[in-house]
CSV table of C-alpha atoms and ligand atoms in Angstrom, one decimal:
chain,number,residue,atom,x,y,z
A,1276,MET,CA,14.1,-20.2,-1.9
A,1277,SER,CA,17.6,-22.4,-0.7
A,1278,LYS,CA,17.6,-21.6,3.9
A,1279,ASN,CA,20.6,-19.5,3.8
A,1280,VAL,CA,20.6,-16.8,1.9
A,1281,ASN,CA,23.2,-14.7,-0.3
A,1282,VAL,CA,21.5,-10.8,0.4
A,1283,ALA,CA,22.2,-7.0,-1.1
A,1284,ILE,CA,20.9,-3.8,0.5
A,1285,THR,CA,21.1,-0.7,-1.6
A,1286,GLY,CA,22.1,2.1,-0.2
A,1287,ALA,CA,23.4,0.4,3.1
A,1288,THR,CA,25.0,2.9,4.3
A,1289,GLY,CA,21.4,5.3,4.6
A,1290,ALA,CA,18.8,5.3,7.8
A,1291,VAL,CA,17.2,2.8,6.9
A,1292,GLY,CA,19.8,0.4,5.4
A,1293,ALA,CA,21.7,0.4,9.2
A,1294,ASP,CA,18.3,-0.5,10.3
A,1295,MET,CA,18.1,-2.8,8.3
A,1296,ILE,CA,21.4,-4.0,8.5
A,1297,ASN,CA,20.5,-4.7,11.9
A,1298,THR,CA,17.4,-6.0,12.2
A,1299,LEU,CA,19.2,-8.1,9.6
A,1300,GLU,CA,20.7,-9.4,12.3
A,1301,LYS,CA,18.8,-9.4,15.0
A,1302,ARG,CA,15.7,-11.7,13.6
A,1303,CYS,CA,18.6,-14.0,13.2
A,1304,PHE,CA,17.6,-13.4,9.4
A,1305,PRO,CA,19.4,-16.8,7.5
A,1306,VAL,CA,21.9,-14.6,6.3
A,1307,ALA,CA,24.8,-16.7,3.6
A,1308,SER,CA,26.5,-13.7,2.8
A,1309,ILE,CA,25.9,-9.2,2.6
A,1310,LYS,CA,26.8,-7.5,0.2
A,1311,LEU,CA,26.9,-3.9,1.0
A,1312,LEU,CA,25.9,-1.8,-1.6
A,1313,ALA,CA,25.8,2.5,-1.7
A,1314,SER,CA,27.3,5.3,-4.2
A,1315,ALA,CA,30.7,4.9,-5.6
A,1316,ARG,CA,31.6,8.3,-2.4
A,1317,SER,CA,31.2,5.6,0.0
A,1318,ALA,CA,33.0,2.6,-1.8
A,1319,GLY,CA,35.1,0.9,0.4
A,1320,LYS,CA,33.8,2.3,3.6
A,1321,LEU,CA,33.6,-0.4,6.8
A,1322,LEU,CA,30.0,-2.0,8.3
A,1323,GLU,CA,29.4,-3.8,10.4
A,1324,PHE,CA,27.2,-7.2,10.6
A,1325,LYS,CA,28.0,-10.1,13.4
A,1326,GLY,CA,30.9,-8.4,14.6
A,1327,GLU,CA,32.4,-8.8,10.9
A,1328,LYS,CA,32.9,-6.0,9.0
A,1329,ILE,CA,32.1,-5.7,6.1
A,1330,ALA,CA,32.9,-3.2,3.5
A,1331,VAL,CA,30.4,-1.2,1.2
A,1332,GLU,CA,31.0,-1.0,-2.8
A,1333,GLU,CA,29.3,1.2,-5.1
A,1334,LEU,CA,26.0,0.2,-6.8
A,1335,THR,CA,26.5,-1.1,-10.1
A,1336,GLU,CA,24.7,-3.4,-12.7
A,1337,LYS,CA,26.7,-6.3,-11.9
A,1338,SER,CA,26.4,-6.2,-8.2
A,1339,PHE,CA,24.5,-8.6,-7.9
A,1340,SER,CA,25.1,-12.0,-9.4
A,1341,ASN,CA,24.6,-14.8,-7.1
A,1342,ILE,CA,22.0,-11.9,-5.3
A,1343,ASP,CA,18.9,-14.3,-3.5
A,1344,ILE,CA,17.4,-11.1,-2.0
A,1345,ALA,CA,18.1,-7.6,-2.7
A,1346,LEU,CA,16.7,-4.5,0.0
A,1347,PHE,CA,16.6,-1.6,-1.8
A,1348,SER,CA,16.9,1.8,0.0
A,1349,ALA,CA,18.3,3.7,-2.1
A,1350,GLY,CA,16.1,6.6,-3.3
A,1351,ALA,CA,13.4,5.5,-6.2
A,1352,ALA,CA,15.4,7.2,-8.8
A,1353,ARG,CA,18.1,4.3,-8.1
A,1354,SER,CA,14.7,1.6,-7.6
A,1355,LYS,CA,13.9,2.1,-11.8
A,1356,GLU,CA,17.4,2.1,-12.6
A,1357,PHE,CA,18.5,-1.0,-10.9
A,1358,ALA,CA,16.2,-3.0,-9.7
A,1359,LYS,CA,15.8,-5.3,-13.2
A,1360,PHE,CA,19.2,-6.2,-12.8
A,1361,ALA,CA,18.8,-7.7,-9.4
A,1362,VAL,CA,15.5,-9.3,-10.8
A,1363,ASP,CA,17.4,-10.6,-13.7
A,1364,ALA,CA,20.4,-11.8,-12.0
A,1365,GLY,CA,17.6,-13.3,-10.6
A,1366,ALA,CA,17.1,-11.8,-7.3
A,1367,VAL,CA,14.4,-11.1,-5.5
A,1368,VAL,CA,13.9,-7.1,-4.5
A,1369,VAL,CA,11.8,-5.9,-2.3
A,1370,ASP,CA,12.0,-2.1,-2.9
A,1371,ASN,CA,11.5,0.5,-0.3
A,1372,SER,CA,10.9,3.8,-2.5
A,1373,SER,CA,7.3,4.2,-4.8
A,1374,ALA,CA,9.3,3.8,-7.6
A,1375,PHE,CA,6.9,0.0,-7.8
A,1376,ARG,CA,4.3,0.6,-5.6
A,1377,MET,CA,1.5,1.2,-7.6
A,1378,ASP,CA,2.7,-1.1,-10.4
A,1379,ASP,CA,-0.3,-3.8,-10.9
A,1380,ASP,CA,2.0,-6.4,-11.4
A,1381,VAL,CA,4.2,-5.4,-8.1
A,1382,PRO,CA,2.7,-6.8,-4.3
A,1383,LEU,CA,3.1,-3.6,-1.7
A,1384,VAL,CA,2.8,-5.4,1.4
A,1385,VAL,CA,2.6,-4.6,5.0
A,1386,PRO,CA,2.9,-8.8,6.3
A,1387,GLU,CA,-0.3,-8.3,9.3
A,1388,VAL,CA,-2.6,-7.1,6.6
A,1389,ASN,CA,-1.8,-8.9,3.7
A,1390,ALA,CA,0.8,-11.6,3.6
A,1391,ALA,CA,-0.2,-13.8,1.3
A,1392,ALA,CA,-0.4,-11.0,-2.1
A,1393,ALA,CA,3.8,-10.7,-1.6
A,1394,LEU,CA,3.7,-14.6,-3.2
A,1395,LYS,CA,2.5,-13.2,-6.2
A,1396,HIS,CA,5.4,-11.7,-7.2
A,1397,ASN,CA,7.2,-11.5,-11.0
A,1398,GLY,CA,10.7,-10.2,-9.0
A,1399,ILE,CA,10.1,-7.2,-7.1
A,1400,ILE,CA,8.3,-6.3,-3.8
A,1401,ALA,CA,7.1,-2.9,-2.5
A,1402,ASN,CA,7.9,-2.1,0.7
A,1403,PRO,CA,5.0,0.3,1.3
A,1404,ASN,CA,5.9,3.9,2.5
A,1405,CYS,CA,6.0,4.8,5.8
A,1406,SER,CA,3.4,6.4,7.6
A,1407,THR,CA,1.2,4.8,5.2
A,1408,ILE,CA,2.9,1.3,6.5
A,1409,ILE,CA,1.8,2.7,10.8
A,1410,MET,CA,-1.8,3.7,9.7
A,1411,ALA,CA,-2.1,1.0,8.4
A,1412,VAL,CA,-1.3,-2.2,10.7
A,1413,ALA,CA,-3.3,0.1,13.2
A,1414,VAL,CA,-6.3,0.7,10.7
A,1415,TYR,CA,-6.9,-2.5,9.2
A,1416,PRO,CA,-7.5,-4.5,12.6
A,1417,LEU,CA,-11.0,-1.9,12.9
A,1418,HIS,CA,-10.5,-2.3,9.1
A,1419,LYS,CA,-11.7,-6.0,9.2
A,1420,ALA,CA,-14.3,-6.2,11.5
A,1421,LYS,CA,-16.6,-3.1,11.0
A,1422,ASN,CA,-15.5,-2.3,7.4
A,1423,LEU,CA,-14.0,1.0,7.0
A,1424,LYS,CA,-15.2,3.9,5.0
A,1425,ARG,CA,-13.7,7.4,5.2
A,1426,LEU,CA,-9.9,8.0,6.4
A,1427,VAL,CA,-9.4,11.7,7.7
A,1428,ALA,CA,-5.4,11.8,8.6
A,1429,ALA,CA,-2.7,14.3,10.2
A,1430,THR,CA,1.1,13.1,10.5
A,1431,TYR,CA,3.8,14.5,12.2
A,1432,GLN,CA,7.3,13.0,10.4
A,1433,ALA,CA,10.2,12.9,12.1
A,1434,ALA,CA,13.4,14.5,10.8
A,1435,SER,CA,14.8,11.2,9.9
A,1436,GLY,CA,11.8,10.0,7.0
A,1437,ALA,CA,14.1,12.4,5.1
A,1438,GLY,CA,16.5,10.5,5.8
A,1439,ALA,CA,20.5,10.4,7.5
A,1440,ALA,CA,21.7,14.2,6.8
A,1441,ALA,CA,17.8,15.5,7.1
A,1442,MET,CA,18.2,14.6,11.2
A,1443,SER,CA,21.9,15.8,11.5
A,1444,GLU,CA,20.6,18.4,10.6
A,1445,LEU,CA,17.5,18.8,13.0
A,1446,ILE,CA,19.7,18.6,15.5
A,1447,GLU,CA,22.6,20.9,14.8
A,1448,GLN,CA,20.0,23.6,14.4
A,1449,THR,CA,18.3,23.2,17.9
A,1450,ARG,CA,22.4,24.2,18.5
A,1451,VAL,CA,22.7,26.5,16.7
A,1452,LEU,CA,19.4,28.0,17.8
A,1453,LEU,CA,20.3,27.7,21.7
A,1454,ASP,CA,23.6,29.1,21.0
A,1455,GLY,CA,21.2,32.6,19.8
A,1456,GLY,CA,21.9,31.5,16.2
A,1457,ASN,CA,20.7,31.6,12.8
A,1458,PRO,CA,19.6,28.0,11.9
A,1459,VAL,CA,19.6,27.2,7.7
A,1460,ALA,CA,17.8,24.8,6.1
A,1461,ASP,CA,19.6,22.6,4.0
A,1462,LYS,CA,17.8,19.4,3.1
A,1463,PHE,CA,14.8,20.7,3.9
A,1464,PRO,CA,12.4,24.2,3.2
A,1465,HIS,CA,12.6,25.4,6.1
A,1466,PRO,CA,15.4,25.1,8.9
A,1467,LEU,CA,12.5,22.3,11.1
A,1468,ALA,CA,14.0,22.9,14.9
A,1469,PHE,CA,11.4,25.1,17.1
A,1470,ASN,CA,9.1,25.0,13.8
A,1471,LEU,CA,7.1,22.7,11.9
A,1472,PHE,CA,5.5,23.4,8.5
A,1473,PRO,CA,2.9,20.5,6.5
A,1474,HIS,CA,4.7,19.9,3.6
A,1475,ILE,CA,6.6,16.8,3.1
A,1476,ASP,CA,7.6,15.4,-1.0
A,1477,VAL,CA,6.0,18.0,-3.5
A,1478,PHE,CA,2.9,19.9,-4.1
A,1479,MET,CA,0.7,17.9,-6.4
A,1480,ASP,CA,-1.6,20.0,-8.9
A,1481,ASN,CA,-4.8,19.5,-6.7
A,1482,GLY,CA,-2.9,21.3,-3.4
A,1483,TYR,CA,-2.5,17.9,-2.2
A,1484,THR,CA,1.6,17.1,-1.4
A,1485,LYS,CA,2.7,13.7,-2.7
A,1486,GLU,CA,3.2,12.2,0.7
A,1487,GLU,CA,-0.4,12.8,1.6
A,1488,MET,CA,-1.8,10.7,-1.8
A,1489,LYS,CA,0.6,7.8,-1.3
A,1490,MET,CA,-1.6,7.5,2.1
A,1491,LEU,CA,-5.1,7.7,0.0
A,1492,ASN,CA,-3.5,5.3,-3.4
A,1493,GLU,CA,-0.7,3.0,-1.1
A,1494,ALA,CA,-3.5,2.3,1.5
A,1495,ARG,CA,-6.5,1.2,-0.8
A,1496,LYS,CA,-3.7,-1.2,-2.0
A,1497,ILE,CA,-2.6,-3.2,1.3
A,1498,MET,CA,-5.7,-3.4,2.6
A,1499,ARG,CA,-8.0,-4.5,-1.4
A,1500,HIS,CA,-9.9,-1.3,-0.5
A,1501,PRO,CA,-10.0,0.9,-4.0
A,1502,THR,CA,-13.2,3.5,-3.1
A,1503,LEU,CA,-11.5,3.7,0.9
A,1504,ASN,CA,-11.4,7.6,1.0
A,1505,VAL,CA,-8.7,9.7,2.2
A,1506,SER,CA,-7.8,12.8,3.2
A,1507,CYS,CA,-4.1,13.9,5.0
A,1508,THR,CA,-2.1,16.4,6.1
A,1509,CYS,CA,1.4,14.9,6.1
A,1510,VAL,CA,2.9,17.6,8.2
A,1511,ARG,CA,6.9,17.7,9.3
A,1512,VAL,CA,8.8,18.4,13.0
A,1513,PRO,CA,11.3,18.9,15.1
A,1514,ILE,CA,11.6,15.1,16.0
A,1515,PRO,CA,14.8,13.0,15.6
A,1516,ARG,CA,12.7,9.4,15.0
A,1517,ALA,CA,9.2,8.0,14.9
A,1518,HIS,CA,6.4,9.2,13.4
A,1519,SER,CA,3.4,10.0,15.2
A,1520,GLU,CA,-0.3,10.8,13.4
A,1521,SER,CA,-3.5,11.0,14.6
A,1522,LEU,CA,-6.2,9.8,12.7
A,1523,ASN,CA,-10.2,10.1,12.3
A,1524,MET,CA,-12.1,6.8,11.2
A,1525,GLU,CA,-15.5,6.8,9.7
A,1526,PHE,CA,-16.4,3.2,9.9
A,1527,GLU,CA,-19.4,0.6,8.0
A,1528,ASN,CA,-20.5,-0.8,10.6
A,1529,GLU,CA,-20.8,0.9,14.8
A,1530,ILE,CA,-18.0,0.7,17.2
A,1531,THR,CA,-17.7,1.9,20.3
A,1532,PRO,CA,-13.4,2.3,21.8
A,1533,GLU,CA,-13.6,-0.3,24.3
A,1534,GLU,CA,-14.2,-3.3,20.8
A,1535,ALA,CA,-11.4,-0.7,19.2
A,1536,ARG,CA,-9.4,-1.2,21.7
A,1537,GLU,CA,-10.8,-4.8,22.4
A,1538,LEU,CA,-10.0,-5.3,18.5
A,1539,ILE,CA,-6.4,-3.5,18.7
A,1540,SER,CA,-4.6,-5.6,21.4
A,1541,LYS,CA,-5.2,-8.8,19.9
A,1542,ALA,CA,-3.5,-7.9,16.4
A,1543,PRO,CA,0.1,-8.6,15.3
A,1544,GLY,CA,1.9,-5.3,15.3
A,1545,VAL,CA,-0.1,-2.7,17.3
A,1546,VAL,CA,0.5,-2.5,20.7
A,1547,LEU,CA,-2.6,-0.8,22.5
A,1548,ARG,CA,-1.0,2.5,25.7
A,1549,ASP,CA,-4.0,3.9,26.4
A,1550,ASP,CA,-4.8,5.4,29.6
A,1551,PRO,CA,-4.8,8.8,29.1
A,1552,GLY,CA,-5.6,8.6,33.5
A,1553,LYS,CA,-2.1,7.7,33.9
A,1554,ASN,CA,-0.7,10.2,31.3
A,1555,GLU,CA,0.1,6.7,29.1
A,1556,TYR,CA,-0.6,7.5,25.3
A,1557,PRO,CA,1.7,7.0,22.0
A,1558,MET,CA,5.1,9.2,21.5
A,1559,PRO,CA,7.4,9.4,19.2
A,1560,VAL,CA,9.8,8.9,22.1
A,1561,ASP,CA,9.1,5.9,23.0
A,1562,ALA,CA,8.4,4.2,19.7
A,1563,SER,CA,11.4,5.0,18.8
A,1564,GLY,CA,13.7,1.4,18.4
A,1565,MET,CA,10.6,-0.6,18.2
A,1566,ASP,CA,8.5,-3.0,16.0
A,1567,ASP,CA,5.6,-2.2,17.0
A,1568,VAL,CA,3.0,0.8,16.4
A,1569,ILE,CA,1.6,2.0,19.7
A,1570,VAL,CA,-2.5,3.3,19.5
A,1571,GLY,CA,-4.1,4.8,22.3
A,1572,ARG,CA,-6.3,7.9,22.7
A,1573,VAL,CA,-9.2,5.8,21.1
A,1574,ARG,CA,-12.5,7.6,21.3
A,1575,ARG,CA,-15.9,7.9,19.8
A,1576,ASP,CA,-15.6,11.4,17.9
A,1577,VAL,CA,-18.0,13.6,19.4
A,1578,SER,CA,-18.9,15.6,15.8
A,1579,ARG,CA,-21.2,12.3,15.0
A,1580,ARG,CA,-25.1,11.8,16.3
A,1581,ASP,CA,-23.9,8.6,15.3
A,1582,ASN,CA,-21.5,5.7,16.8
A,1583,ARG,CA,-19.6,4.9,13.2
A,1584,GLY,CA,-16.4,7.6,13.9
A,1585,LEU,CA,-13.4,6.9,16.3
A,1586,GLU,CA,-10.9,9.2,16.9
A,1587,MET,CA,-7.2,7.4,17.8
A,1588,PHE,CA,-3.8,8.9,17.7
A,1589,VAL,CA,-0.8,6.7,17.0
A,1590,SER,CA,3.6,6.5,17.2
A,1591,GLY,CA,5.3,4.4,14.7
A,1592,ASP,CA,9.4,3.7,14.2
A,1593,GLN,CA,8.7,4.5,11.1
A,1594,LEU,CA,12.9,3.8,9.9
A,1595,LEU,CA,11.6,0.3,11.9
A,1596,LYS,CA,8.2,-0.2,10.6
A,1597,GLY,CA,8.0,1.9,8.2
A,1598,ALA,CA,10.6,0.8,6.2
A,1599,ALA,CA,13.2,-1.5,7.8
A,1600,LEU,CA,11.7,-4.0,9.4
A,1601,ASN,CA,8.4,-3.8,7.3
A,1602,ALA,CA,11.2,-5.4,4.5
A,1603,VAL,CA,12.6,-8.4,6.1
A,1604,GLN,CA,9.2,-9.3,7.2
A,1605,ILE,CA,9.2,-9.4,3.5
A,1606,ALA,CA,12.1,-11.1,2.8
A,1607,GLU,CA,11.0,-13.6,5.6
A,1608,LEU,CA,7.8,-15.1,4.2
A,1609,LEU,CA,10.0,-15.5,0.7
A,1610,ILE,CA,12.2,-18.2,2.9
B,2435,NAP,P1,19.7,8.0,3.4
B,2435,NAP,O1,20.0,8.2,4.7
B,2435,NAP,O2,19.6,10.0,2.6
B,2435,NAP,O3,20.3,7.3,2.6
B,2435,NAP,C1,20.0,6.9,1.1
B,2435,NAP,C2,21.6,5.8,0.8
B,2435,NAP,O4,20.6,5.7,-0.8
B,2435,NAP,C3,23.5,5.9,1.3
B,2435,NAP,O5,22.7,5.2,1.6
B,2435,NAP,C4,23.2,6.9,0.3
B,2435,NAP,O6,24.3,5.8,-0.5
B,2435,NAP,C5,22.7,5.8,-1.3
B,2435,NAP,N1,22.9,5.9,-2.1
B,2435,NAP,C6,22.1,8.0,-2.7
B,2435,NAP,N2,22.9,7.6,-3.9
B,2435,NAP,C7,23.4,6.8,-4.8
B,2435,NAP,C8,23.6,6.7,-5.3
B,2435,NAP,N3,23.8,7.6,-6.7
B,2435,NAP,N4,23.5,5.2,-5.6
B,2435,NAP,C9,23.6,4.5,-4.5
B,2435,NAP,N5,23.4,4.8,-3.4
B,2435,NAP,C10,22.9,5.5,-3.4
B,2435,NAP,O7,18.3,8.1,3.5
B,2435,NAP,P2,17.2,6.5,3.9
B,2435,NAP,O8,16.0,7.8,5.2
B,2435,NAP,O9,17.8,5.6,4.3
B,2435,NAP,O10,15.9,6.8,2.6
B,2435,NAP,C11,16.4,5.7,1.9
B,2435,NAP,C12,15.4,5.6,0.3
B,2435,NAP,O11,13.9,4.5,1.5
B,2435,NAP,C13,14.7,6.9,0.6
B,2435,NAP,O12,15.0,7.7,-1.0
B,2435,NAP,C14,12.5,6.5,0.9
B,2435,NAP,O13,13.0,5.7,-1.0
B,2435,NAP,C15,12.6,4.7,1.5
B,2435,NAP,N6,12.2,5.3,2.8
B,2435,NAP,C16,12.9,6.6,3.5
B,2435,NAP,C17,12.1,6.6,5.2
B,2435,NAP,C18,12.9,7.3,6.5
B,2435,NAP,O14,12.0,7.0,6.9
B,2435,NAP,N7,13.9,7.9,6.1
B,2435,NAP,C19,10.6,5.6,5.1
B,2435,NAP,C20,10.9,4.5,4.1
B,2435,NAP,C21,11.1,4.5,3.1
B,2435,NAP,P3,25.4,7.2,0.0
B,2435,NAP,O15,26.1,7.2,1.2
B,2435,NAP,O16,26.7,5.8,-0.6
B,2435,NAP,O17,25.2,8.7,-1.0
B,2436,3JN,O1,9.6,12.2,5.0
B,2436,3JN,C1,9.4,11.0,5.0
B,2436,3JN,O2,9.2,10.8,6.5
B,2436,3JN,C2,9.0,9.5,4.4
B,2436,3JN,C3,9.9,10.0,3.0
B,2436,3JN,C4,9.9,9.3,2.7
B,2436,3JN,C5,10.2,9.1,1.2
B,2436,3JN,C6,10.9,9.5,0.8
B,2436,3JN,C7,11.8,10.1,-0.4
B,2436,3JN,C8,11.6,9.5,-1.8
B,2436,3JN,C9,9.9,8.2,0.3
B,2436,3JN,C10,8.7,7.6,-0.3
B,2436,3JN,O3,8.8,6.6,0.4
B,2436,3JN,O4,7.3,7.2,-0.7
B,2436,3JN,C11,11.0,8.4,-1.1
B,2436,3JN,C12,10.0,7.4,-2.7
B,2436,3JN,O5,10.1,6.3,-2.8
B,2436,3JN,O6,9.0,8.5,-3.1
């Protein structure tokens, strides 16, 4: 691929799309031209890239002529319908949705874990689910050294994980509650302000949600670990931005908290913040706007008799590392 790249962003007006535009600019991605695509509702809306106002265009089958890299973030239905037109036009698609993640011929990439997989694509590379990415960058350095066998996780997922309108809904519900009114839920199954619920995406026949099953299936594929056991409960919390996760891990080999901290402090994409005596641990307010995932509260699992279990807590910006930044990092691997 040439050095200066014609880029299209599908879903440019969304929460992830906005961060894709910012991330391309911030990382000085070699953009020759940029095309911003969204629904017909947004056609003509002006967005800014490098100080220049660019009009949003309606996504159509013909949107991708002359495009080298198409970043897709307009939901799985749009990816299923339109990615093929981008590929046929000669673009490489980096897709943020679940549409192709588990397809055998589509690499599922977190650059800190499996960058090489990105180069074996057939036109489409998938970006994993945001909770999975945040978990994978934190856990992979430990897995590489000590062989992870089982992971039990609980997530604390921000409102913006469900899109820009969902984040606005949380703010509005909070205002209504503080004014003594009754908040109304639209984007979520229940009001989220001053509340939380263990329900993200749809429920499956086994009682887990689809979001929880993504953590299992995608983690196995990214870490090339088909026997990894993962059980997860995904919870929506009244936080605007940045997902957090409580992770309980069982390893094949013994591991001490000191070894884990050492491995994490040397690993890419993660930063250790683990000084409970000074009230220092991962928090979503700190992770918001950060590229790295924050890891802390690393400790031995006291429920076990051996030294093969660890607990830790992570916070990561799901719109950046969980979506836009990871997608742009994948695009960087292509040029
Ligand atoms: P969002 O804020 O709701 O934005 C959705 C985007 O999709 C908007 O640009 C919207 O355009 C566009 N869109 C919707 N229907 C369309 C259509 N028929 N044709 C063309 N464009 C259409 O959602 P988001 O948070 O950015 O997330 C987008 C996708 O990214 C999700 O569906 C998910 O697959 C993935 N993702 C999200 C996150 C996250 O933390 N939010 C993390 C990982 C992955 P209009 O403004 O014109 O409606
Ligand atoms: O809700 C969250 O915190 C993350 C949401 C991710 C999401 C939302 C709608 C559709 C996804 C995803 O990335 O898995 C999808 C999807 O593509 O299936």
